[in-house]
């Protein structure tokens, strides 16, 4: 693993490969004081343009414009060495992360989601000021590094402690400030037939989100998992994150511009120049978009063959 200097690499884009009684609760909730502000949380460091990190994507249409932003691929222990070597040869920085321990009741009928909680490990990476997490089943149409210049990426906001938004007393203490942005999930507005521009929804997709890492945030999420059915286990980490950052809660999530990502993508999203499309195009999606994915996939394979000859 390459050592990361915070002064050189302030932000990072990441892809994931998977690969007591009521009275006591009320009293403790009422008297819990807000945590002290950390003056250093969420501050953006200067970004050195002379970083030596490579990027996985080499397509001129989609590769990063700011070379100081490292591109990291998360892998679980179950990803074999051959696949890791392939990713590294292509220019990715591959980092193995430990599994996230889950409570006994957190189960799903979708077996391929078994490693989904692994992505939460990036919340512990406080050597970075910002992290953009992107699921692996995503097709890029344009560069993503400009997202770090968005207003939602700059200023952390205070955690709310109003009577209607008080944190639950049986969960770990929340950080005094946080930064978490995501995109509304088109599953709630017609799925493939969603309008464009898309509508805002109560819940977001856990396949694309921006965060200022915080170990307090990670500890909080782990504490939530200890409470039976505090969130819906069938959709795994997406439900957990949506609970933690629920709009009516003490840390409401912030809406990123729709141009950055779309779930259930359709042709209108492409025409509207959405920069990343979250879909398994090798098995699903509109015919035109699947063909677009196929063209890009073939270009990638051709590039690999040429790269391997060097």
Short mmCIF file of N, CA and C in Angstrom, two decimals, residues 111-199:
data_model
loop_
_atom_site.label_atom_id
_atom_site.label_comp_id
_atom_site.label_asym_id
_atom_site.label_seq_id
_atom_site.Cartn_x
_atom_site.Cartn_y
_atom_site.Cartn_z
N UNK A 111 -27.46 -12.52 -2.60
CA UNK A 111 -26.17 -12.99 -2.11
C UNK A 111 -25.01 -12.14 -2.58
N UNK A 112 -25.13 -11.51 -3.76
CA UNK A 112 -24.02 -10.71 -4.27
C UNK A 112 -23.83 -9.42 -3.48
N UNK A 113 -24.75 -9.10 -2.57
CA UNK A 113 -24.59 -7.91 -1.74
C UNK A 113 -23.83 -8.20 -0.45
N UNK A 114 -23.25 -9.37 -0.33
CA UNK A 114 -22.63 -9.79 0.93
C UNK A 114 -21.54 -8.84 1.39
N UNK A 115 -20.82 -8.24 0.44
CA UNK A 115 -19.69 -7.38 0.80
C UNK A 115 -20.04 -5.90 0.80
N UNK A 116 -21.29 -5.56 0.70
CA UNK A 116 -21.67 -4.17 0.49
C UNK A 116 -21.25 -3.25 1.63
N UNK A 117 -21.25 -3.75 2.86
CA UNK A 117 -20.88 -2.89 3.98
C UNK A 117 -19.40 -2.52 3.96
N UNK A 118 -18.61 -3.23 3.16
CA UNK A 118 -17.17 -2.97 3.10
C UNK A 118 -16.89 -1.53 2.73
N UNK A 119 -17.73 -0.93 1.91
CA UNK A 119 -17.49 0.44 1.46
C UNK A 119 -17.45 1.44 2.61
N UNK A 120 -18.07 1.09 3.74
CA UNK A 120 -18.10 2.01 4.87
C UNK A 120 -16.73 2.23 5.47
N UNK A 121 -15.78 1.37 5.16
CA UNK A 121 -14.42 1.52 5.68
C UNK A 121 -13.79 2.84 5.26
N UNK A 122 -14.23 3.40 4.14
CA UNK A 122 -13.62 4.65 3.69
C UNK A 122 -13.90 5.80 4.66
N UNK A 123 -14.91 5.66 5.50
CA UNK A 123 -15.19 6.70 6.49
C UNK A 123 -14.06 6.84 7.50
N UNK A 124 -13.25 5.79 7.63
CA UNK A 124 -12.12 5.83 8.57
C UNK A 124 -10.88 6.46 7.95
N UNK A 125 -10.90 6.75 6.69
CA UNK A 125 -9.71 7.25 5.99
C UNK A 125 -9.58 8.76 6.15
N UNK A 126 -9.26 9.18 7.34
CA UNK A 126 -9.19 10.61 7.63
C UNK A 126 -7.93 11.27 7.08
N UNK A 127 -7.07 10.49 6.40
CA UNK A 127 -5.93 11.12 5.72
C UNK A 127 -6.39 11.89 4.49
N UNK A 128 -7.65 11.68 4.08
CA UNK A 128 -8.23 12.41 2.96
C UNK A 128 -9.24 13.42 3.47
N UNK A 129 -9.29 14.57 2.82
CA UNK A 129 -10.28 15.58 3.18
C UNK A 129 -11.66 15.24 2.64
N UNK A 130 -11.69 14.70 1.43
CA UNK A 130 -12.95 14.31 0.81
C UNK A 130 -12.77 12.98 0.08
N UNK A 131 -13.82 12.20 0.05
CA UNK A 131 -13.82 10.95 -0.73
C UNK A 131 -15.10 10.90 -1.54
N UNK A 132 -14.95 10.61 -2.82
CA UNK A 132 -16.10 10.31 -3.66
C UNK A 132 -16.13 8.80 -3.84
N UNK A 133 -17.21 8.18 -3.39
CA UNK A 133 -17.36 6.73 -3.57
C UNK A 133 -18.28 6.47 -4.75
N UNK A 134 -17.84 5.56 -5.64
CA UNK A 134 -18.62 5.20 -6.81
C UNK A 134 -18.64 3.68 -6.91
N UNK A 135 -19.84 3.09 -7.00
CA UNK A 135 -19.94 1.64 -7.17
C UNK A 135 -19.31 1.21 -8.49
N UNK A 136 -18.85 -0.03 -8.52
CA UNK A 136 -18.14 -0.54 -9.70
C UNK A 136 -19.05 -0.69 -10.91
N UNK A 137 -20.35 -0.93 -10.70
CA UNK A 137 -21.27 -1.09 -11.83
C UNK A 137 -21.76 0.27 -12.31
N UNK A 138 -20.81 1.10 -12.69
CA UNK A 138 -21.08 2.47 -13.13
C UNK A 138 -20.38 2.74 -14.44
N UNK A 139 -21.09 3.32 -15.38
CA UNK A 139 -20.51 3.73 -16.65
C UNK A 139 -20.30 5.24 -16.62
N UNK A 140 -19.06 5.66 -16.79
CA UNK A 140 -18.76 7.09 -16.84
C UNK A 140 -18.97 7.61 -18.26
N UNK A 141 -19.50 8.81 -18.34
CA UNK A 141 -19.63 9.48 -19.63
C UNK A 141 -18.77 10.73 -19.71
N UNK A 142 -18.37 11.24 -18.53
CA UNK A 142 -17.56 12.45 -18.43
C UNK A 142 -16.72 12.37 -17.16
N UNK A 143 -15.70 13.23 -17.04
CA UNK A 143 -14.87 13.21 -15.82
C UNK A 143 -15.69 13.55 -14.58
N UNK A 144 -15.24 13.02 -13.44
CA UNK A 144 -15.95 13.23 -12.18
C UNK A 144 -15.22 14.15 -11.21
N UNK A 145 -13.95 14.45 -11.46
CA UNK A 145 -13.19 15.15 -10.42
C UNK A 145 -13.70 16.57 -10.16
N UNK A 146 -14.47 17.13 -11.08
CA UNK A 146 -15.03 18.45 -10.85
C UNK A 146 -16.01 18.50 -9.69
N UNK A 147 -16.47 17.35 -9.24
CA UNK A 147 -17.42 17.33 -8.13
C UNK A 147 -16.81 17.91 -6.85
N UNK A 148 -15.48 17.83 -6.74
CA UNK A 148 -14.83 18.35 -5.54
C UNK A 148 -14.84 19.88 -5.49
N UNK A 149 -15.23 20.51 -6.59
CA UNK A 149 -15.35 21.97 -6.62
C UNK A 149 -16.78 22.44 -6.36
N UNK A 150 -17.70 21.51 -6.22
CA UNK A 150 -19.09 21.88 -5.97
C UNK A 150 -19.26 22.48 -4.57
N UNK A 151 -20.20 23.40 -4.38
CA UNK A 151 -20.42 23.99 -3.06
C UNK A 151 -20.68 22.94 -1.98
N UNK A 152 -21.39 21.87 -2.33
CA UNK A 152 -21.72 20.83 -1.35
C UNK A 152 -20.49 20.09 -0.86
N UNK A 153 -19.38 20.22 -1.59
CA UNK A 153 -18.16 19.50 -1.22
C UNK A 153 -17.25 20.32 -0.32
N UNK A 154 -17.59 21.57 -0.09
CA UNK A 154 -16.63 22.45 0.57
C UNK A 154 -16.88 22.64 2.06
N UNK A 155 -18.07 22.96 2.45
CA UNK A 155 -18.29 23.37 3.83
C UNK A 155 -19.09 22.35 4.63
N UNK A 156 -18.48 21.73 5.66
CA UNK A 156 -19.27 20.86 6.55
C UNK A 156 -20.38 21.66 7.23
N UNK A 157 -21.41 20.97 7.64
CA UNK A 157 -22.52 21.63 8.33
C UNK A 157 -22.64 21.07 9.74
N UNK A 158 -23.25 21.85 10.62
CA UNK A 158 -23.41 21.43 12.01
C UNK A 158 -24.46 20.33 12.11
N UNK A 159 -24.18 19.35 12.95
CA UNK A 159 -25.18 18.35 13.29
C UNK A 159 -26.30 19.02 14.08
N UNK A 160 -27.54 18.66 13.79
CA UNK A 160 -28.69 19.33 14.39
C UNK A 160 -29.08 18.67 15.71
N UNK A 161 -29.37 19.49 16.70
CA UNK A 161 -29.76 18.97 18.01
C UNK A 161 -31.06 19.61 18.48
N UNK A 162 -31.94 19.91 17.55
CA UNK A 162 -33.24 20.46 17.91
C UNK A 162 -34.12 19.36 18.50
N UNK A 163 -35.16 19.71 19.25
CA UNK A 163 -36.00 18.68 19.87
C UNK A 163 -36.55 17.65 18.89
N UNK A 164 -36.89 18.08 17.69
CA UNK A 164 -37.47 17.14 16.72
C UNK A 164 -36.42 16.29 16.02
N UNK A 165 -35.15 16.62 16.18
CA UNK A 165 -34.09 15.90 15.48
C UNK A 165 -33.05 15.32 16.42
N UNK A 166 -33.38 15.20 17.68
CA UNK A 166 -32.42 14.71 18.66
C UNK A 166 -31.90 13.33 18.30
N UNK A 167 -30.59 13.11 18.43
CA UNK A 167 -30.05 11.76 18.21
C UNK A 167 -30.63 10.79 19.23
N UNK A 168 -30.69 9.54 18.87
CA UNK A 168 -31.18 8.52 19.79
C UNK A 168 -30.10 8.23 20.84
N UNK A 169 -30.52 8.09 22.08
CA UNK A 169 -29.58 7.93 23.18
C UNK A 169 -28.88 6.58 23.18
N UNK A 170 -29.44 5.58 22.50
CA UNK A 170 -28.81 4.26 22.50
C UNK A 170 -27.83 4.08 21.34
N UNK A 171 -27.55 5.17 20.63
CA UNK A 171 -26.57 5.14 19.54
C UNK A 171 -25.35 5.95 19.93
N UNK A 172 -24.24 5.69 19.28
CA UNK A 172 -23.00 6.42 19.58
C UNK A 172 -23.20 7.91 19.32
N UNK A 173 -22.40 8.70 20.01
CA UNK A 173 -22.51 10.15 19.85
C UNK A 173 -22.16 10.56 18.43
N UNK A 174 -22.94 11.48 17.91
CA UNK A 174 -22.71 11.99 16.57
C UNK A 174 -21.58 13.00 16.56
N UNK A 175 -20.90 13.16 15.43
CA UNK A 175 -19.90 14.23 15.34
C UNK A 175 -20.58 15.59 15.38
N UNK A 176 -19.83 16.61 15.77
CA UNK A 176 -20.41 17.95 15.85
C UNK A 176 -20.73 18.49 14.47
N UNK A 177 -19.94 18.10 13.48
CA UNK A 177 -20.16 18.52 12.10
C UNK A 177 -20.02 17.31 11.18
N UNK A 178 -20.55 17.44 9.99
CA UNK A 178 -20.45 16.35 9.03
C UNK A 178 -20.55 16.92 7.62
N UNK A 179 -20.13 16.12 6.66
CA UNK A 179 -20.33 16.45 5.24
C UNK A 179 -20.66 15.16 4.52
N UNK A 180 -21.86 15.09 3.97
CA UNK A 180 -22.30 13.91 3.24
C UNK A 180 -23.28 14.34 2.16
N UNK A 181 -22.93 14.07 0.92
CA UNK A 181 -23.80 14.40 -0.20
C UNK A 181 -24.04 13.18 -1.07
N UNK A 182 -25.21 13.11 -1.68
CA UNK A 182 -25.55 11.95 -2.51
C UNK A 182 -26.59 12.39 -3.54
N UNK A 183 -27.04 11.41 -4.33
CA UNK A 183 -28.03 11.68 -5.37
C UNK A 183 -29.34 10.95 -5.06
N UNK A 184 -30.44 11.64 -5.32
CA UNK A 184 -31.75 11.01 -5.17
C UNK A 184 -31.84 9.76 -6.03
N UNK A 185 -32.60 8.79 -5.54
CA UNK A 185 -32.72 7.50 -6.21
C UNK A 185 -33.94 7.49 -7.13
N UNK A 186 -33.70 7.33 -8.42
CA UNK A 186 -34.79 7.33 -9.39
C UNK A 186 -35.73 6.14 -9.25
N UNK A 187 -35.38 5.19 -8.40
CA UNK A 187 -36.28 4.06 -8.14
C UNK A 187 -37.61 4.53 -7.58
N UNK A 188 -37.63 5.72 -6.96
CA UNK A 188 -38.84 6.23 -6.32
C UNK A 188 -39.66 7.14 -7.23
N UNK A 189 -39.16 7.40 -8.44
CA UNK A 189 -39.87 8.33 -9.33
C UNK A 189 -40.07 7.74 -10.72
N UNK A 190 -40.37 6.44 -10.76
CA UNK A 190 -40.68 5.82 -12.03
C UNK A 190 -39.62 4.89 -12.57
N UNK A 191 -38.55 4.68 -11.79
CA UNK A 191 -37.46 3.81 -12.24
C UNK A 191 -36.98 4.26 -13.62
N UNK A 192 -37.05 3.37 -14.61
CA UNK A 192 -36.52 3.69 -15.94
C UNK A 192 -37.30 4.83 -16.60
N UNK A 193 -38.55 5.01 -16.21
CA UNK A 193 -39.39 6.06 -16.80
C UNK A 193 -39.32 7.37 -16.02
N UNK A 194 -38.32 7.55 -15.19
CA UNK A 194 -38.23 8.77 -14.39
C UNK A 194 -38.08 10.01 -15.28
N UNK A 195 -38.56 11.13 -14.81
CA UNK A 195 -38.48 12.36 -15.62
C UNK A 195 -37.07 12.93 -15.63
N UNK A 196 -36.84 13.85 -16.53
CA UNK A 196 -35.58 14.59 -16.57
C UNK A 196 -35.91 16.06 -16.82
N UNK A 197 -35.35 16.95 -16.00
CA UNK A 197 -34.49 16.67 -14.85
C UNK A 197 -35.19 15.81 -13.80
N UNK A 198 -34.42 15.00 -13.09
CA UNK A 198 -35.03 14.08 -12.12
C UNK A 198 -35.56 14.81 -10.91
N UNK A 199 -36.51 14.18 -10.24
CA UNK A 199 -37.09 14.74 -9.03
C UNK A 199 -36.26 14.34 -7.81
#
